[in-house]
PDB file of C-alpha atoms in Angstrom:
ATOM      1  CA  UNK A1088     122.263  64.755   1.758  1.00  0.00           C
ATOM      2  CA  UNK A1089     122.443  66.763   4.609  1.00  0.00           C
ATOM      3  CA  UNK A1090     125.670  69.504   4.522  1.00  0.00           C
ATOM      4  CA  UNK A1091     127.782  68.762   6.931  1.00  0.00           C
ATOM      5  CA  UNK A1092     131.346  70.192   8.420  1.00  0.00           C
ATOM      6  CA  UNK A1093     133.424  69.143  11.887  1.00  0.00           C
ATOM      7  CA  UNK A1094     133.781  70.976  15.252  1.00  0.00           C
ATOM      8  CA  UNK A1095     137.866  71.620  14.561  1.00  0.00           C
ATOM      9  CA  UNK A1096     136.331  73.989  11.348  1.00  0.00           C
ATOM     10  CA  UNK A1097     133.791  75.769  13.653  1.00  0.00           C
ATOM     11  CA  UNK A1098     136.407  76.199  16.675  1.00  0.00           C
ATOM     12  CA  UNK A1099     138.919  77.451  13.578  1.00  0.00           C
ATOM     13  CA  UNK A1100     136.646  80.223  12.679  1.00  0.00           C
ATOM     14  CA  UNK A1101     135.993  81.608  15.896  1.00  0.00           C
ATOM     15  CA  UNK A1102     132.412  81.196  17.385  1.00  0.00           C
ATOM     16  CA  UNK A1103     131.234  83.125  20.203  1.00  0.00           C
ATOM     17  CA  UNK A1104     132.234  81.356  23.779  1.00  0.00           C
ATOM     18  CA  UNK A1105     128.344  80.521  24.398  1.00  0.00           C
ATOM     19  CA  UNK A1106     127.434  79.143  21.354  1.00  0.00           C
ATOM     20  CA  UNK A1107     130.545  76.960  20.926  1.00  0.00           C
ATOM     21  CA  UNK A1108     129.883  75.933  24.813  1.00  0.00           C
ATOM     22  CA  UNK A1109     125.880  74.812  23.859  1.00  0.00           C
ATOM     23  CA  UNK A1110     127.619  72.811  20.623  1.00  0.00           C
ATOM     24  CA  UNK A1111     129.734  71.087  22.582  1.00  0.00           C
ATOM     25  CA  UNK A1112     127.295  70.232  25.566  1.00  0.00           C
ATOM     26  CA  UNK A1113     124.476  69.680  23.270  1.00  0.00           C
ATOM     27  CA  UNK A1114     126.612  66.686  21.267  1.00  0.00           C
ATOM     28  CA  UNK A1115     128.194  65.287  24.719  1.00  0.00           C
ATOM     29  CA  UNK A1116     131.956  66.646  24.021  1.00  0.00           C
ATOM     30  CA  UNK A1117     134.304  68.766  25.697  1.00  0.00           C
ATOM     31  CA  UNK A1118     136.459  69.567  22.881  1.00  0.00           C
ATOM     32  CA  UNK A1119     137.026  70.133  19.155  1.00  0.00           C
ATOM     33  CA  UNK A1120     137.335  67.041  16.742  1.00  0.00           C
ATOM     34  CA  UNK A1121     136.896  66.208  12.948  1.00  0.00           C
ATOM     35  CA  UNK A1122     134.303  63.830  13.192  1.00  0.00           C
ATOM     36  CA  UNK A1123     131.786  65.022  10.458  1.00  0.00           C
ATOM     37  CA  UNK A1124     128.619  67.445  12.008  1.00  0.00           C
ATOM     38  CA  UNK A1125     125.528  67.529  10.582  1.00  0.00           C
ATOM     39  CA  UNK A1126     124.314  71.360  10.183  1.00  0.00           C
ATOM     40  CA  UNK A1127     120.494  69.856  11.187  1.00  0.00           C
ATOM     41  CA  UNK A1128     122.610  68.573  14.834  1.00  0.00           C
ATOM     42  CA  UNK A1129     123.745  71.986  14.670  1.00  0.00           C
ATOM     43  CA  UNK A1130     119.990  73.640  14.155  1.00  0.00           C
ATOM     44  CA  UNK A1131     118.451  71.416  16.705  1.00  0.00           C
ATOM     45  CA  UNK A1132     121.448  72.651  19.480  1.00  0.00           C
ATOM     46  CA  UNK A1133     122.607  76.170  18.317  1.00  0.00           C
ATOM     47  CA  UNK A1134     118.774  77.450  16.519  1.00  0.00           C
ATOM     48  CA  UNK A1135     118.761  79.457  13.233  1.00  0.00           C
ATOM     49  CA  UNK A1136     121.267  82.580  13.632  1.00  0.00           C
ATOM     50  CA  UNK A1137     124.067  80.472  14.609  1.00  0.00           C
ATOM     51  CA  UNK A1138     123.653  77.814  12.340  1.00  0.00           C
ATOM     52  CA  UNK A1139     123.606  80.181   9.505  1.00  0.00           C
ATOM     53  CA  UNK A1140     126.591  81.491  10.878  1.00  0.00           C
ATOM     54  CA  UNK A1141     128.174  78.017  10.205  1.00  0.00           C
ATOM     55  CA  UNK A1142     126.991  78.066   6.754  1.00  0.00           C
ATOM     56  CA  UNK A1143     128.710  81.736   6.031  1.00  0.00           C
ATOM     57  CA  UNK A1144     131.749  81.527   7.837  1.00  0.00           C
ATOM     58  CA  UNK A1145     132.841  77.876   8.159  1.00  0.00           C
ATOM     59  CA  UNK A1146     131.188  76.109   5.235  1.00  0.00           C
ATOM     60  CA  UNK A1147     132.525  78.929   2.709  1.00  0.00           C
ATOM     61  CA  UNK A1148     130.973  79.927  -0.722  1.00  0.00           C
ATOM     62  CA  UNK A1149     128.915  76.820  -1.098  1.00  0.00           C
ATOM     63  CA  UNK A1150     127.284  77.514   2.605  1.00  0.00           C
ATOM     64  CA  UNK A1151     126.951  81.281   2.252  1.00  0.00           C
ATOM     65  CA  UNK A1152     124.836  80.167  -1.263  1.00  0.00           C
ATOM     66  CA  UNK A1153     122.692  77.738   0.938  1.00  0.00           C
ATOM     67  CA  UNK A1154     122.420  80.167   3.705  1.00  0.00           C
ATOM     68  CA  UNK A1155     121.204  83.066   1.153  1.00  0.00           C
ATOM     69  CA  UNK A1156     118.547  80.482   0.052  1.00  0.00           C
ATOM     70  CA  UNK A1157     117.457  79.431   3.352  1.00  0.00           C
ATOM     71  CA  UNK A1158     116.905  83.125   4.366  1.00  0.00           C
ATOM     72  CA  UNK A1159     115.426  83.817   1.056  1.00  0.00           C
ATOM     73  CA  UNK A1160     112.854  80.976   1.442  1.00  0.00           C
ATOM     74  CA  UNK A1161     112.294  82.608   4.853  1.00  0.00           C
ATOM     75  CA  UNK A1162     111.378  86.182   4.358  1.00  0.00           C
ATOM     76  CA  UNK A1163     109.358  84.688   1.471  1.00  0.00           C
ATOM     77  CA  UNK A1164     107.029  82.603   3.864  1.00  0.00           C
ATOM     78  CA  UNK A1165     106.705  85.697   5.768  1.00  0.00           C
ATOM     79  CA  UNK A1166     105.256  87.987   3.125  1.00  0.00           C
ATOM     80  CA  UNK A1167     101.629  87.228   3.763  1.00  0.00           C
ATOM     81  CA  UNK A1168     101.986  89.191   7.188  1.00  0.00           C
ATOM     82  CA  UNK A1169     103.176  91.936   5.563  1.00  0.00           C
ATOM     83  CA  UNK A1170     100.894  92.108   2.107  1.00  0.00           C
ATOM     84  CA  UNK A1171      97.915  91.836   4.266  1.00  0.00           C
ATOM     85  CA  UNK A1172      99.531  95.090   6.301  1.00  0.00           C
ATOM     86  CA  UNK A1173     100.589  96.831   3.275  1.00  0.00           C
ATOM     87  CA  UNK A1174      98.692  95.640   0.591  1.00  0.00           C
ATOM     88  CA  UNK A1175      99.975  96.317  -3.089  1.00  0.00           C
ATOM     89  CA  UNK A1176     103.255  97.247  -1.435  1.00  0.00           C
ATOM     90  CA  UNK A1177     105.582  94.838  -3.073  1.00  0.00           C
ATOM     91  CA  UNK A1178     108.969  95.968  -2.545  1.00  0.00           C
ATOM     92  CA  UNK A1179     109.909  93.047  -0.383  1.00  0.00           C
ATOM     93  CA  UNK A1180     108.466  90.236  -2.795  1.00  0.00           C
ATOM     94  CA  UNK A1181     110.748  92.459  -5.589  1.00  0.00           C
ATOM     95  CA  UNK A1182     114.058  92.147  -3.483  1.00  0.00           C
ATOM     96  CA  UNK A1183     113.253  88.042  -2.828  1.00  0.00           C
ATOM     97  CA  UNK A1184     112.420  87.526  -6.621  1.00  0.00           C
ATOM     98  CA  UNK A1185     115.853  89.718  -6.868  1.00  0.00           C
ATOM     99  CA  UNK A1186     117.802  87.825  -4.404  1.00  0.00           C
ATOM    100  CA  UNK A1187     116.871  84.632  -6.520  1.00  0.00           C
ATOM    101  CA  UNK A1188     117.925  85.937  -9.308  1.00  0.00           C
ATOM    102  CA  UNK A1189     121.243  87.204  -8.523  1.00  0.00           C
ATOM    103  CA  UNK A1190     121.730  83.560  -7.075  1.00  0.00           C
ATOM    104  CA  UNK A1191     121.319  82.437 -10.480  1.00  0.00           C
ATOM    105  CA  UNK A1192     123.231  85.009 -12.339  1.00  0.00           C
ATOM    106  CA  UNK A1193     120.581  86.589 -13.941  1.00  0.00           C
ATOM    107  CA  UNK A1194     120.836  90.001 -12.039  1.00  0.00           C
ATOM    108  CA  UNK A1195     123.718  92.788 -11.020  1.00  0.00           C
ATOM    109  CA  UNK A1196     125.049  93.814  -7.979  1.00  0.00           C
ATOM    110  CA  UNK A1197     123.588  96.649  -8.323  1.00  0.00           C
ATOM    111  CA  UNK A1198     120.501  95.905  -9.481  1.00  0.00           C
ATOM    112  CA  UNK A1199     120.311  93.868  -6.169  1.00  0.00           C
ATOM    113  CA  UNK A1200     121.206  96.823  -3.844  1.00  0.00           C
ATOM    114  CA  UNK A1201     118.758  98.832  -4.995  1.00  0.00           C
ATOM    115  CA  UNK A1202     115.944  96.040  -4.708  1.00  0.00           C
ATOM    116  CA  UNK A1203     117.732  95.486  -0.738  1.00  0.00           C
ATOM    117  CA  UNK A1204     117.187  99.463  -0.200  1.00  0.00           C
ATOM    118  CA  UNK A1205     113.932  99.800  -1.495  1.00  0.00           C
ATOM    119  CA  UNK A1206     112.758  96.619   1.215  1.00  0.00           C
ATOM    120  CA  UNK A1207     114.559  98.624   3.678  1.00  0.00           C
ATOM    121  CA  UNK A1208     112.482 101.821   3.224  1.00  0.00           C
ATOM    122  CA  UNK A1209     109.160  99.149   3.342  1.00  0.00           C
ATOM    123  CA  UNK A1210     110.496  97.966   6.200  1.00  0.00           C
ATOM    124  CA  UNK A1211     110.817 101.311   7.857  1.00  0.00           C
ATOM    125  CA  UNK A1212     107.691 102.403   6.859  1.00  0.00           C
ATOM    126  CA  UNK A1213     105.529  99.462   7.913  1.00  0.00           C
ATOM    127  CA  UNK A1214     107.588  99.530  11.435  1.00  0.00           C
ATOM    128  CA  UNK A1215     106.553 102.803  11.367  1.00  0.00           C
ATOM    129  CA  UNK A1216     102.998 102.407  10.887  1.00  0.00           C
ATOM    130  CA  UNK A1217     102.863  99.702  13.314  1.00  0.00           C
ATOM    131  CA  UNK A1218     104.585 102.007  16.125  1.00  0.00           C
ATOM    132  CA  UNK A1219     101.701 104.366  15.385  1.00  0.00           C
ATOM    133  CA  UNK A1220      98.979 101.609  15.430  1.00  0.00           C
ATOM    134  CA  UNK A1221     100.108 100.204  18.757  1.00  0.00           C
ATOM    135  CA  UNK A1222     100.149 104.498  20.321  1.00  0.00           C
ATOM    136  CA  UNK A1223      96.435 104.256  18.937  1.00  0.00           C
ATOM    137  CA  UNK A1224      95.600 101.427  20.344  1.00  0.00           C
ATOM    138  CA  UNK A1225      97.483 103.007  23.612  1.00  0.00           C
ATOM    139  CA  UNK A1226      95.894 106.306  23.178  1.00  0.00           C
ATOM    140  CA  UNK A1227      92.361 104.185  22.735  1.00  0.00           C
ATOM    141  CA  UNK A1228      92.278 102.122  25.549  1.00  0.00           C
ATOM    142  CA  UNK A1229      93.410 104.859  27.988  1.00  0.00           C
ATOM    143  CA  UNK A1230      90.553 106.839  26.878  1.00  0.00           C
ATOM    144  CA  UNK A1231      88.500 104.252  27.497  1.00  0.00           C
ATOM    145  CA  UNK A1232      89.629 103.480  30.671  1.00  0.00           C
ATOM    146  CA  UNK A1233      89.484 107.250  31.657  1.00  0.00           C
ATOM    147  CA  UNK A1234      85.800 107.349  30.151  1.00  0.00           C
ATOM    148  CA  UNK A1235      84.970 103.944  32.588  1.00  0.00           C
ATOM    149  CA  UNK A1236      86.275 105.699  35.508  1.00  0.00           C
ATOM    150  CA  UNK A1237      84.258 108.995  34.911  1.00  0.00           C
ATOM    151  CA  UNK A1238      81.379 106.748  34.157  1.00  0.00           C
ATOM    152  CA  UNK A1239      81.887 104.815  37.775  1.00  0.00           C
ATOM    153  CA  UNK A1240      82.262 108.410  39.470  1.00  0.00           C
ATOM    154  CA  UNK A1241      78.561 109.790  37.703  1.00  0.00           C
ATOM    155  CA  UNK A1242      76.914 106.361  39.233  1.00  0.00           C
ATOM    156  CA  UNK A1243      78.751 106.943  42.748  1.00  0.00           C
ATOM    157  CA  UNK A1244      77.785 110.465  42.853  1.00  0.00           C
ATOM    158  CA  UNK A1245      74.188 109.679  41.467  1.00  0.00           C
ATOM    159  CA  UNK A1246      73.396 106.849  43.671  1.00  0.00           C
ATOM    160  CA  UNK A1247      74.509 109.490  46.981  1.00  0.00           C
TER     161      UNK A1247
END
């Protein structure tokens, strides 16, 4: 069964004005009402942030718990891109299996902090090594290009 929650609760907790005007053009209404809202009518109109958003704020516990498994099944299919970057660098797979955990029960607070820092720093440091792949590849191709246009200036002065 699909989650679902009303436009009176969404309007009740606040959304920003754009958002809440896409919600209500996207399901053909011009105001709030309790009719029941599917939270996959409000993925297809709103997208991802904002419908997570409903699940924190409006739905309560229950939606923040659904939310913090949705975005935990996310960052989890995205941890090929980033072992094959950083291989044996498995700080983010540690704060998902974590995350999971403390879902369950099975892990502290704290011990969940410190697996969420420890990400962090991985994510810092493979932004950071990006950054200074993409001034390489910067660096490389205006050397090349500088190199071309030497190269075209030799044949134009050779060929006079």
């Amino acid at each position: 069964m699909t989650p679902r929650t009303t436009l009176a609760a969404i309007r009740a907790a606040g959304p920003c004005k754009d958002s809440w005007v896409a919600l209500l053009a996207g399901l053909g209404k011009t105001e709030a009402d309790d009719a029941p809202l599917s939270l996959l009518d409000a993925l297809r109109i709103l997208g991802l942030n904002d419908t997570l958003w409903v699940l924190c704020v409006v739905m309560g516990e229950a939606g923040r718990r659904l939310a913090a498994i949705a975005v935990l099944d996310f960052a989890e299919r995205a941890l090929p891109a980033f072992e094959r970057e950083r291989p044996g660098d498995n700080r983010p797979r540690r704060a998902i299996e974590i995350g999971r955990k403390f879902l369950r029960g099975e892990a502290t607070a704290d011990e969940l902090r410190a697996a969420i820092d420890a990400a962090a720093i991985a994510d810092d440091h493979a932004a950071a090594a990006a950054d200074l792949a993409a001034r390489d590849a910067h660096h490389a191709a205006a050397c090349a290009a500088a190199a071309a246009d030497l190269a075209a200036r030799d044949a134009v002065t050779a060929a006079a």
